[in-house]
């Protein structure tokens, strides 16, 4: 059945800048905000925008992500006409398959999937950003501009602009130049990695790009520059609202802490009934807060057992904080345990990790800094272990200082 627009969600990245947090899981499946995983945000945006056909392109460590996505039911994408489709790399010729070589190649490998729905437009999304966005407004802008491609942009400071792909535009917001991480940016319009293409145009450029052996098969490096060089009309869509690329440990921690600014009008409001963020949630009993426990300015999810002190922190389901333990300015992911007398400060503790009795995560190093510490998935810290601020604990150290 023909669709006006199909969404293609790129969810195969390794997330190497998250280090231990993505050693066993794709970045879009990393837990976020006490109740969600990162991929919930673009998927929910699609459903809320009325997009009912979504291809999710997976590659790196897909098992947990694929299991989480299932048939798409939590996002109302379990449909016979359209719905959610998981699209991994596959064998195309003989018995030799290839990984996605780049973002453009990932879409190229799925041309047949897109052609099946014969869309007028294709929406390209990243699976690792936290934001709420109505894609129909961006599509209307694309139509009004009669553009071949529309790129969503966010205004950043000129200092920040050196870290992004920057769009230089004419007074009518058409793009005349794209610069990747410029040392001296001419503009502060940063690409959000969200594109709407007229499908007939994009299909042509994907085929041409794939035939070029020197191409890196990437939208930012190849497709967009090629379209500009050929005089295609490209436009920007100016997004206003909360958006965070959670591709680093610090940015992931920052975004979780932003969830605790409940009255911030510039934050992300997950309590908005008009634009809900949907998720697949395990069934757990109510959380328990013990008689002597103290919980202040925190998010606490179902199944948690809290008998210690929790301050300005985000706790996912099934977390245990034993009596005498302190959790402060931290993110504690599903199933983690903080044993009696332990202290976790300014840290991210990954799924099913155990912080031993009287252990400390977040210990001063002498420079006065408080970089985010990370305890990786399944790591068990022995009693008394001390993990300094900024440390990346990927295995279980035995006693004393790590």
C-alpha angles and dihedrals in degrees: 000000000000117000127197091220136008122198121221113196116199105216104151101094122127095221091216093173089065088061111183093016091068100036090105103019139048114254095246089059095054110120116253138182099004096284109036146059120228094253091060091078101060091037091052090046089055094051093044088050092054095251107144101174116069128166113201111202110208131182120138117067092338101169099091093037093050091048091050094050094048111158093335095254098140089059095042090251098123093110135144091216106054114326128142120330125186108216116191124174111279143192109273107168125032109319098318120104129183135213117241103278094203142336093282093046089052089059092041091056088056100047090116091055091052093044089056088069095037093215125190090216139023124210115208116201139177119231097215108065130097113220146106117238138164104225092191090070090053090049092052089052089050091052094046091052091045086221129170088218136009121199122199112228137187125206112243133171117275088246090056092044091077088071097054143060102263127211117212109202144189121238089270090056094251113141120244099169140018120204123189111218095330118203090216107028119204093199140028096220104119122195113242093201091249115126137176114198131184096243098223089056097043093047090056093051094045091055093047092047093050090054091057109089091196095056123106087211094233130140096224097042101036121007099047095043090048092052091049091048090053093051097250116161110253122178137188125232111209110222120201118192143058115327128161131179101213095194097124133055091245095049092047090052091045093052092049090050089050087062088067094059091089097172098042108120089199094055130087114276111211090173092069105121091195093060108026125186107226126206143171104252127188116234108252133161121256117290117260125221112191126229094258098034121116121209119180131176095341143127113238120184133204119293096025119140112203122183098147134054124296120184129177094341142127117233121190125207122302096014117151124207110184127212114289093018121126126209115185133172090346146126115228113191128211119307097003119144128211107197127217115296094007121134124212114185130173093348148121115229111193130219119307094356118147123216105204128230111295091355118146127218109189110035123172115256099197099261092088093237127133106206115171115270120213130206109194128230114292095002114147116206115206120231114287097014114149121210115192125226111278095021122139107216108196099160138032111273116204116236130311124038120346 
